Amino acid sequence: MASKELLIFEKGNGKSHKNFIPKMEIEGIDIDEIIPPIYQRAQLSIPDTPEIEIVRHYINLSQKNYGVDNGIYPLGSCTMKYNPKINEITARLSGFSQIHPLQEENQGAMEVIYETSKMLGEITGMEGFTLQPAAGAHGELTGLLIMKKYFKSRNVKKSKIIVPDSAHGTNPASAKMAGFSIIELQSDKNGEVPLDQLEYAMKEKDVAGIMLTNPNTLGVFDRQIKEITRIVHENGGLCYYDGANLNPMLGICRPKDMGFDIVHLNLHKTFSTPHGGGGPGSGPVGVVNDLIPFLPKPCIIKTSEGIICKSNNEKSIGRIKAFWGNFGVIIRAYTYILALGSEGLEQVGQISVLNANYLRVLLQKKYDLPYNRICQHEFVLSDKGLPNEVVTEDIAKRILDYGIYAPTIYFPLIVNGAIMIEPTETESKNSLDNFVEVMYKIYEEAHGDPELVKKAPNNTSIGRLDAVLAARKPILHD
Ligand SMILES: *Cc1c(COP(=O)(O)O)cnc(C)c1O
C-alpha cells in the first residue's frame, strides 16, 4: 500500500491517474462471496494535486469569506457576537467528540446536558428544559406542540394563537406547522402590543394564547408585558416567549418573571456558537412546572444513582430530534456560561444594550429612525428621506465595499426599507466608531455621488446581481 500511495505524488502531472487497489483480504472471509468480482473495482481514479495547490485553493476561498473574526457583523436579530475559541477547544475534547450517541449511559455527557438545563433554568426562571431542538424555529414548534398537548390533556379545544406583527417570521410559520391558525395583532405607534385589542382577541373562542418576542424585532421592550401576560392567563391562555435574542435580558430580566409559560432560546446566538453558515444550532425549550410532563422524551433527570435518562413519561409530546440534540453546540454554551459566570452574563446584557444605543444615537443624526426610543440589543433605521432614489439595498451593498458586513435589511416587515442593526457586546468603541464613519460616508455619497452607491458593491469578488435578469432567466447550474 505505502509504495503505491507514494507513486501518486511522484507523478505530479496535475492530472488524475489510475491507481491499483490491492485486493482486500480478511482472514476467514471470502470477499468474492460477499461482493461478486464484477462489482469490485481493481482501479481507482485519484486526483493528483500538489499539497500547495490545495492549501492555496482553500486559503483563497477563506479570504473571499467574511465572518465575525474579520470584523463587525451587525446583522440584526442574528446576534453575531464573537465566539470565544475556548468553546471550540472544549467541544473537541476527545471525551466529548469521540463518544457515540448510542452510549446513553455516558455520565459525563449527560451531566453536561443536565447542568446546562439547570443553568438555562436559572437564566430564564423556567423549571424544566429540553435541549433536543436543533434551532430556534424547531424550539418554537416544540413549544407549540407542548401547548397543544397541554390543552388536549385538559379536554379544551384551542385552535388559534395570537402573534403580533412585530414577531419574527418563524413564529407564524411554526404556529401554522403545529396546526394553529393565526390572529395577527398590529403593534401600536410605540411598537408595543395594544392591550385593548389583545383583550378583544383573547375573548374569541379557541384561543390558545400568545407568541411574543420581548424585546421585539424593533429592538424595543414592551413595558406593559406583565399586563399582557395577565390578560392572556385570565382568559385561559398560555404565553410563549421567543427568546432567540435573549442577549439584552441576560441577568437583568427573566421570561418567567414577565409571566411566560414556555420559552425557547437560541444557543447559537446568545450563547456563542458560530452560525450564519446554516448550522448546526440549538433551540432549547424551557417550561413552567405544570408543563414539564409534556416535554419531549427521553428526559435527563438526576437521581441518587446518578443522572439517568427517562423515556416512559406518558404525557410527553415524544421525540423531536434524534439522540440528544446538537451536543457540540450545547458544550459550547455550557463553556460560555461557566466562563462568564452570572456577573459576566449580566455585563453581556448591559454592554449589548449600551453598544446598540451608542450606534442608534449617532446614526439617527443622518438616517430615519421610525421608532425613536431607547432600544435594547438592536434598532431599526429606514431609507426614508434618502436623496436620489437611494434605497436600503444600495446602502447595504455599499457597506460591503468598506470591508464590513451589512445589517439585516427589509426586516421587520412593519418598517418600510428597514435597516436592522445589532452590534452585540463584543464590538469595541473603535469598531463602532468605524461603522458610524462608514455609514456617514455613504450618506454623503448618496447626496454627492449616488451612482457609486447604486452600483455597489464595486470591489467585492462578486458584484451586484441583476435581480430582474436572475428572476427571468435563472441559471441553475455552473
Ligand atoms: C433567529 C430567530 C429565530 C429563529 O431561529 P433559527 O435558529 O434561525 O431557527 C426566531 N426568533 C427570533 C426573534 C430570531 O431572531
Coordinates of C-alpha atoms and ligand atoms in Angstrom, one line a residue:
M1 CA 0.0 0.0 0.0
A2 CA 2.6 2.5 1.1
S3 CA 4.7 2.4 -2.1
K4 CA 1.5 2.9 -4.2
E5 CA 0.5 6.0 -2.3
L6 CA 4.0 7.4 -2.9
L7 CA 3.6 6.8 -6.5
I8 CA 0.6 9.2 -6.7
F9 CA 2.6 12.2 -5.5
E10 CA 5.7 11.4 -7.5
K11 CA 3.9 11.6 -10.8
G12 CA 2.7 15.1 -10.1
N13 CA 1.5 16.0 -13.5
G14 CA -1.7 17.7 -12.3
K15 CA -4.0 15.1 -13.8
S16 CA -5.7 12.2 -12.1
H17 CA -4.3 8.8 -12.9
K18 CA -5.2 5.2 -12.3
N19 CA -4.0 3.6 -9.1
F20 CA -4.3 -0.1 -8.5
I21 CA -6.3 -1.1 -5.4
P22 CA -4.9 -4.1 -3.5
K23 CA -7.3 -6.9 -3.2
M24 CA -8.9 -6.9 0.3
E25 CA -8.0 -9.8 2.4
I26 CA -9.7 -10.6 5.7
E27 CA -8.9 -13.9 7.4
G28 CA -11.7 -16.4 7.2
I29 CA -13.8 -14.4 4.8
D30 CA -14.2 -14.9 1.1
I31 CA -14.7 -11.4 -0.2
D32 CA -15.7 -12.7 -3.6
E33 CA -18.6 -14.4 -2.0
I34 CA -19.9 -11.3 -0.3
I35 CA -19.2 -8.9 -3.2
P36 CA -19.2 -10.7 -6.6
P37 CA -16.0 -9.8 -8.5
I38 CA -18.0 -8.0 -11.2
Y39 CA -18.9 -5.3 -8.6
Q40 CA -15.3 -5.0 -7.3
R41 CA -13.1 -2.2 -8.7
A42 CA -9.5 -3.0 -9.4
Q43 CA -8.6 0.5 -10.3
L44 CA -9.5 3.9 -8.8
S45 CA -9.1 7.3 -10.3
I46 CA -7.5 9.5 -7.7
P47 CA -6.9 13.3 -8.2
D48 CA -3.3 14.2 -8.4
T49 CA -2.9 17.6 -6.9
P50 CA 0.1 19.0 -5.1
E51 CA -0.4 20.0 -1.5
I52 CA 0.4 23.6 -2.1
E53 CA -2.3 24.0 -4.7
I54 CA -4.9 22.6 -2.2
V55 CA -3.6 24.9 0.5
R56 CA -3.8 28.0 -1.8
H57 CA -7.3 27.0 -3.0
Y58 CA -8.7 26.9 0.5
I59 CA -6.9 29.9 1.7
N60 CA -8.1 31.9 -1.2
L61 CA -11.7 30.7 -0.6
S62 CA -11.4 31.6 3.0
Q63 CA -10.3 35.1 2.1
K64 CA -13.4 35.6 0.0
N65 CA -15.5 34.9 3.0
Y66 CA -16.4 37.2 5.8
G67 CA -17.1 36.4 9.4
V68 CA -17.2 37.9 12.8
D69 CA -13.5 37.0 13.1
N70 CA -12.8 39.5 10.3
G71 CA -14.8 42.4 11.6
I72 CA -18.1 43.8 12.8
Y73 CA -21.2 41.8 11.7
P74 CA -24.2 44.0 12.6
L75 CA -26.8 41.6 11.3
G76 CA -29.9 42.5 13.3
S77 CA -31.8 39.6 15.0
C78 CA -28.9 37.3 14.5
T79 CA -26.6 38.2 17.4
M80 CA -23.3 37.8 15.5
K81 CA -21.1 38.1 18.6
Y82 CA -17.5 36.9 18.8
N83 CA -17.4 33.2 19.7
P84 CA -14.6 32.5 22.1
K85 CA -12.1 29.9 20.9
I86 CA -12.1 28.1 24.3
N87 CA -15.6 26.9 23.3
E88 CA -14.0 25.1 20.3
I89 CA -11.4 23.5 22.5
T90 CA -13.9 22.1 24.9
A91 CA -16.2 20.9 22.2
R92 CA -13.3 19.0 20.6
L93 CA -12.1 17.3 23.8
S94 CA -12.0 13.6 22.8
G95 CA -14.1 12.6 25.8
F96 CA -16.9 14.6 24.2
S97 CA -16.2 14.4 20.5
Q98 CA -15.4 10.7 20.3
I99 CA -18.4 9.3 22.1
H100 CA -21.2 7.5 20.2
P101 CA -24.7 8.9 20.6
L102 CA -26.0 5.4 21.5
Q103 CA -23.8 5.5 24.6
E104 CA -26.8 6.6 26.7
E105 CA -25.2 6.0 29.9
N106 CA -22.2 8.3 29.3
Q107 CA -22.3 10.1 32.6
G108 CA -20.0 12.9 31.5
A109 CA -22.1 13.9 28.5
M110 CA -25.4 13.5 30.4
E111 CA -24.0 15.7 33.2
V112 CA -23.2 18.5 30.6
I113 CA -26.8 18.3 29.3
Y114 CA -28.3 18.2 32.9
E115 CA -26.1 21.1 34.1
T116 CA -26.8 23.2 31.0
S117 CA -30.5 22.7 31.5
K118 CA -30.2 23.8 35.1
M119 CA -28.2 27.0 34.2
L120 CA -30.7 27.9 31.5
G121 CA -33.4 27.4 34.1
E122 CA -31.7 29.9 36.3
I123 CA -31.3 32.4 33.5
T124 CA -34.9 32.2 32.3
G125 CA -36.7 31.2 35.6
M126 CA -38.2 28.2 33.9
E127 CA -38.5 24.9 35.9
G128 CA -37.9 22.3 33.2
F129 CA -35.9 22.3 29.9
T130 CA -35.3 20.1 26.9
L131 CA -32.2 20.5 24.9
Q132 CA -33.3 18.4 21.9
P133 CA -34.5 21.1 19.4
A134 CA -31.9 21.8 16.7
A135 CA -32.8 25.5 16.0
G136 CA -34.9 28.4 17.1
A137 CA -37.8 27.6 14.8
H138 CA -37.6 23.9 15.9
G139 CA -37.9 25.1 19.5
E140 CA -40.9 27.1 18.6
L141 CA -42.6 24.0 17.1
T142 CA -41.7 22.0 20.2
G143 CA -43.1 24.7 22.5
L144 CA -46.3 24.9 20.5
L145 CA -46.8 21.1 20.4
I146 CA -46.4 21.2 24.2
M147 CA -49.1 23.9 24.4
K148 CA -51.4 21.8 22.2
K149 CA -50.9 18.6 24.2
Y150 CA -51.5 20.5 27.4
F151 CA -54.9 21.8 26.3
K152 CA -55.7 18.4 24.8
S153 CA -55.0 16.7 28.1
R154 CA -57.5 19.1 29.7
N155 CA -60.0 18.4 27.0
V156 CA -60.1 22.1 26.0
K157 CA -60.3 22.9 22.3
K158 CA -57.8 25.6 21.2
S159 CA -57.1 26.2 17.6
K160 CA -55.9 29.8 17.3
I161 CA -52.9 31.7 18.5
I162 CA -52.1 35.4 18.7
V163 CA -48.9 36.6 17.0
P164 CA -48.1 40.4 16.9
D165 CA -47.0 41.8 13.6
S166 CA -43.6 42.6 15.2
A167 CA -42.8 38.9 15.6
H168 CA -40.0 37.1 13.9
G169 CA -41.3 35.4 10.7
T170 CA -40.7 31.9 12.1
N171 CA -43.4 32.5 14.8
P172 CA -46.4 32.4 12.5
A173 CA -44.7 29.7 10.4
S174 CA -44.2 27.4 13.4
A175 CA -47.7 28.1 14.7
K176 CA -49.1 27.0 11.4
M177 CA -47.0 23.9 11.4
A178 CA -48.3 23.0 14.8
G179 CA -51.8 23.3 13.4
F180 CA -52.9 26.6 14.8
S181 CA -54.5 29.4 12.8
I182 CA -53.0 32.8 13.5
I183 CA -54.6 36.0 14.8
E184 CA -52.3 38.9 13.9
L185 CA -52.2 41.9 16.2
Q186 CA -51.0 45.2 14.9
S187 CA -48.4 46.9 17.1
D188 CA -49.2 50.5 18.2
K189 CA -47.1 53.5 17.4
N190 CA -44.6 52.7 20.1
G191 CA -44.1 49.2 18.6
E192 CA -46.0 47.6 21.5
V193 CA -48.9 45.3 21.8
P194 CA -52.2 47.3 22.1
L195 CA -53.9 45.9 25.3
D196 CA -57.5 46.6 24.2
Q197 CA -57.0 44.6 21.0
L198 CA -55.3 41.8 22.9
E199 CA -58.2 41.6 25.3
Y200 CA -60.6 41.6 22.4
A201 CA -58.7 38.9 20.6
M202 CA -58.4 36.7 23.7
K203 CA -62.2 36.8 24.1
E204 CA -62.6 35.0 20.8
K205 CA -63.3 31.3 21.1
D206 CA -60.5 28.7 21.0
V207 CA -57.5 31.0 21.6
A208 CA -54.5 29.1 23.0
G209 CA -52.5 32.2 23.9
I210 CA -49.9 34.4 22.5
M211 CA -46.4 34.1 21.0
L212 CA -44.3 37.1 21.8
T213 CA -40.8 38.4 21.4
N214 CA -39.7 40.9 24.0
P215 CA -37.7 42.9 23.1
N216 CA -39.4 42.6 19.8
T217 CA -37.9 42.8 16.3
L218 CA -37.9 46.6 16.5
G219 CA -35.5 46.2 19.4
V220 CA -38.0 47.7 21.9
F221 CA -39.1 46.3 25.2
D222 CA -42.8 46.1 25.7
R223 CA -43.3 48.0 29.0
Q224 CA -46.7 46.5 29.6
I225 CA -45.5 42.9 29.5
K226 CA -47.0 42.0 32.9
E227 CA -50.4 43.3 31.7
I228 CA -50.1 41.3 28.5
T229 CA -49.4 38.0 30.2
R230 CA -52.1 38.7 32.8
I231 CA -54.7 39.3 30.2
V232 CA -53.8 36.1 28.4
H233 CA -53.8 34.0 31.5
E234 CA -57.1 35.4 32.8
N235 CA -58.7 34.3 29.5
G236 CA -57.4 30.7 29.8
G237 CA -54.4 31.1 27.5
L238 CA -50.7 30.3 27.8
C239 CA -47.8 32.7 27.0
Y240 CA -45.0 31.7 24.7
Y241 CA -41.7 33.7 24.8
D242 CA -39.5 33.8 21.7
G243 CA -36.1 34.1 23.5
A244 CA -33.9 33.7 20.4
N245 CA -32.4 37.1 21.2
L246 CA -32.0 36.9 24.9
N247 CA -28.8 38.9 24.9
P248 CA -30.1 42.2 26.4
M249 CA -32.1 40.3 29.1
L250 CA -29.2 38.3 30.5
G251 CA -29.0 38.7 34.2
I252 CA -31.5 41.6 34.1
C253 CA -34.9 40.2 33.4
R254 CA -36.4 36.7 33.2
P255 CA -39.2 35.5 30.9
K256 CA -40.8 33.6 33.9
D257 CA -40.9 36.8 35.9
M258 CA -42.6 38.6 32.9
G259 CA -45.3 35.9 33.2
F260 CA -44.3 33.5 30.4
D261 CA -45.0 29.7 30.5
I262 CA -42.8 28.5 27.6
V263 CA -39.6 29.9 26.2
H264 CA -37.1 28.9 23.5
L265 CA -33.6 30.1 23.4
N266 CA -31.1 30.1 20.6
L267 CA -27.8 28.8 22.0
H268 CA -26.1 29.6 18.6
K269 CA -27.0 33.3 19.1
T270 CA -27.0 34.3 22.7
F271 CA -24.6 31.6 23.9
S272 CA -22.0 31.8 21.3
T273 CA -21.8 29.1 18.6
P274 CA -20.6 30.2 15.1
H275 CA -23.7 30.5 12.9
G276 CA -24.8 32.1 9.7
G277 CA -23.4 29.3 7.5
G278 CA -26.5 27.2 8.1
G279 CA -25.9 25.3 11.3
P280 CA -25.7 23.3 13.4
G281 CA -27.8 25.2 16.0
S282 CA -29.6 24.5 19.2
G283 CA -33.0 25.8 20.4
P284 CA -33.7 24.5 23.9
V285 CA -37.2 24.9 25.3
G286 CA -38.0 25.8 28.9
V287 CA -41.3 25.4 30.6
V288 CA -43.0 26.1 33.9
N289 CA -43.8 23.2 36.4
D290 CA -47.3 22.4 35.0
L291 CA -45.9 21.8 31.5
I292 CA -42.9 19.6 32.5
P293 CA -44.7 16.3 31.8
F294 CA -45.2 17.4 28.2
L295 CA -41.5 18.0 27.4
P296 CA -40.0 15.7 24.7
K297 CA -38.7 12.4 25.8
P298 CA -36.3 11.0 26.8
C299 CA -35.7 13.5 29.6
I300 CA -32.5 13.6 31.6
I301 CA -33.1 13.6 35.3
K302 CA -30.9 13.4 38.4
T303 CA -31.5 10.6 40.9
S304 CA -29.5 9.2 43.8
E305 CA -27.8 6.8 41.4
G306 CA -26.6 9.5 39.1
I307 CA -28.0 11.1 36.0
I308 CA -30.4 8.9 34.1
C309 CA -32.5 9.1 31.0
K310 CA -36.2 8.7 31.4
S311 CA -38.4 7.7 28.5
N312 CA -41.6 6.5 30.0
N313 CA -43.3 9.8 30.6
E314 CA -46.8 9.3 29.2
K315 CA -47.8 12.8 28.5
S316 CA -44.7 13.7 26.6
I317 CA -45.1 15.1 23.0
G318 CA -42.5 12.4 22.1
R319 CA -39.1 12.7 20.5
I320 CA -38.5 15.7 18.3
K321 CA -34.8 15.1 17.5
A322 CA -32.5 12.0 17.2
F323 CA -30.4 11.3 20.3
W324 CA -29.7 14.4 22.4
G325 CA -29.8 17.3 20.1
N326 CA -26.8 19.1 18.7
F327 CA -24.4 18.2 21.6
G328 CA -21.4 20.2 20.3
V329 CA -23.5 23.4 20.5
I330 CA -24.6 22.5 24.0
I331 CA -21.0 22.1 25.1
R332 CA -20.1 25.5 23.7
A333 CA -23.0 27.1 25.5
Y334 CA -22.0 25.3 28.7
T335 CA -18.4 26.5 28.4
Y336 CA -19.6 30.1 27.6
I337 CA -21.9 30.3 30.7
L338 CA -19.3 28.8 33.0
A339 CA -16.5 31.1 31.7
L340 CA -18.6 34.3 32.2
G341 CA -20.5 33.4 35.4
S342 CA -23.6 35.3 36.4
E343 CA -21.8 38.7 36.7
G344 CA -20.2 38.2 33.2
L345 CA -23.6 37.3 31.7
E346 CA -25.1 40.4 33.2
Q347 CA -22.4 42.5 31.7
V348 CA -23.1 40.9 28.3
G349 CA -26.7 42.1 28.6
Q350 CA -25.7 45.6 29.6
I351 CA -23.0 46.2 27.1
S352 CA -25.1 44.8 24.2
V353 CA -27.7 47.4 25.1
L354 CA -25.2 50.2 25.5
N355 CA -23.5 49.4 22.2
A356 CA -26.8 49.4 20.3
N357 CA -27.9 52.7 21.8
Y358 CA -24.5 54.3 21.1
L359 CA -25.0 53.5 17.4
R360 CA -28.6 54.5 17.5
V361 CA -27.9 57.9 18.8
L362 CA -25.1 58.6 16.3
L363 CA -26.8 57.1 13.2
Q364 CA -30.1 58.8 13.8
K365 CA -28.4 62.1 13.0
K366 CA -28.3 61.1 9.3
Y367 CA -30.8 58.2 9.0
D368 CA -34.5 58.0 9.7
L369 CA -35.4 56.2 13.0
P370 CA -39.1 55.3 12.8
Y371 CA -39.4 54.1 16.5
N372 CA -37.5 56.8 18.3
R373 CA -36.9 55.5 21.8
I374 CA -34.2 53.7 23.9
C375 CA -33.6 50.4 22.3
Q376 CA -32.4 47.0 23.7
H377 CA -29.9 44.9 21.7
E378 CA -30.8 46.4 18.3
F379 CA -32.7 49.1 16.5
V380 CA -34.3 49.7 13.1
L381 CA -33.5 52.6 10.7
S382 CA -35.2 53.2 7.4
D383 CA -34.3 54.6 4.0
K384 CA -37.0 57.3 4.2
G385 CA -35.7 60.7 3.2
L386 CA -32.6 59.5 1.4
P387 CA -31.9 61.5 -1.8
N388 CA -31.5 60.4 -5.5
E389 CA -33.7 57.3 -5.0
V390 CA -31.0 55.6 -3.0
V391 CA -32.7 52.8 -1.1
T392 CA -31.9 50.3 1.7
E393 CA -30.4 47.7 -0.6
D394 CA -27.9 50.2 -2.0
I395 CA -26.8 51.2 1.4
A396 CA -26.3 47.6 2.4
K397 CA -24.3 46.8 -0.7
R398 CA -22.1 49.9 -0.3
I399 CA -21.2 48.9 3.2
L400 CA -19.6 45.8 1.8
D401 CA -17.2 48.0 -0.3
Y402 CA -15.9 49.3 3.0
G403 CA -14.9 45.7 4.1
I404 CA -17.7 45.2 6.6
Y405 CA -20.8 43.2 6.7
A406 CA -24.3 44.6 6.1
P407 CA -27.1 44.9 8.6
T408 CA -30.3 42.9 8.2
I409 CA -32.4 44.6 5.6
Y410 CA -36.2 44.8 4.7
F411 CA -37.0 43.1 8.1
P412 CA -39.0 43.6 10.2
L413 CA -41.8 44.0 7.6
I414 CA -43.6 46.7 9.6
V415 CA -40.8 49.2 8.7
N416 CA -40.6 50.1 5.0
G417 CA -37.0 49.9 3.8
A418 CA -35.8 48.6 7.2
I419 CA -32.1 48.6 8.2
M420 CA -31.9 46.5 11.3
I421 CA -28.6 46.9 13.3
E422 CA -27.4 44.7 16.1
P423 CA -23.7 45.4 17.1
T424 CA -23.6 42.9 20.1
E425 CA -21.4 43.4 23.2
T426 CA -18.2 42.2 21.7
E427 CA -17.5 45.2 19.4
S428 CA -15.1 47.8 20.8
K429 CA -15.7 51.6 20.7
N430 CA -13.2 51.8 17.8
S431 CA -15.1 49.3 15.8
L432 CA -18.5 51.0 16.5
D433 CA -17.0 54.4 15.5
N434 CA -15.6 52.9 12.3
F435 CA -19.1 51.6 11.5
V436 CA -20.6 55.1 12.1
E437 CA -17.9 56.7 9.9
V438 CA -18.7 54.3 7.1
M439 CA -22.5 55.0 7.4
Y440 CA -21.9 58.7 7.4
K441 CA -19.6 58.5 4.3
I442 CA -22.3 56.5 2.5
Y443 CA -24.9 59.1 3.5
E444 CA -22.6 61.8 1.9
E445 CA -22.1 59.7 -1.2
A446 CA -25.9 59.2 -1.6
H447 CA -26.0 63.0 -1.9
G448 CA -22.9 63.7 -3.9
D449 CA -22.2 60.5 -5.9
P450 CA -25.4 58.4 -5.9
E451 CA -24.3 56.2 -8.8
L452 CA -21.4 54.9 -6.7
V453 CA -23.9 53.7 -4.1
K454 CA -26.4 52.3 -6.5
K455 CA -23.9 50.2 -8.4
A456 CA -22.2 48.9 -5.2
P457 CA -20.6 46.6 -4.3
N458 CA -17.8 47.7 -6.5
N459 CA -14.8 45.9 -5.0
T460 CA -16.0 42.5 -3.8
S461 CA -15.3 39.2 -5.5
I462 CA -18.8 39.1 -6.9
G463 CA -20.6 42.3 -7.9
R464 CA -24.3 43.2 -7.6
L465 CA -26.6 40.5 -9.0
D466 CA -29.1 41.6 -11.6
A467 CA -32.2 40.6 -9.7
V468 CA -34.5 41.1 -12.6
L469 CA -32.4 39.0 -15.0
A470 CA -31.9 36.4 -12.4
A471 CA -35.7 36.0 -12.0
R472 CA -36.4 36.0 -15.7
K473 CA -33.5 33.8 -16.9
P474 CA -32.3 31.7 -13.9
I475 CA -29.1 29.7 -14.5
L476 CA -29.5 26.9 -12.0
H477 CA -26.1 25.3 -12.7
D478 CA -22.5 26.3 -13.4
Ligands
LIG1 C1 -33.2 33.8 14.7 C2 -34.5 34.0 15.3 C3 -35.5 32.9 15.3 C4 -35.2 31.6 14.5 O1 -34.1 30.9 14.9 P1 -33.4 29.8 14.0 O2 -32.4 29.2 14.8 O3 -32.9 30.6 12.8 O4 -34.5 28.8 13.6 C5 -36.7 33.1 15.9 N1 -37.0 34.2 16.5 C6 -36.2 35.3 16.6 C7 -36.6 36.5 17.3 C8 -34.9 35.2 16.0 O5 -34.1 36.2 16.0

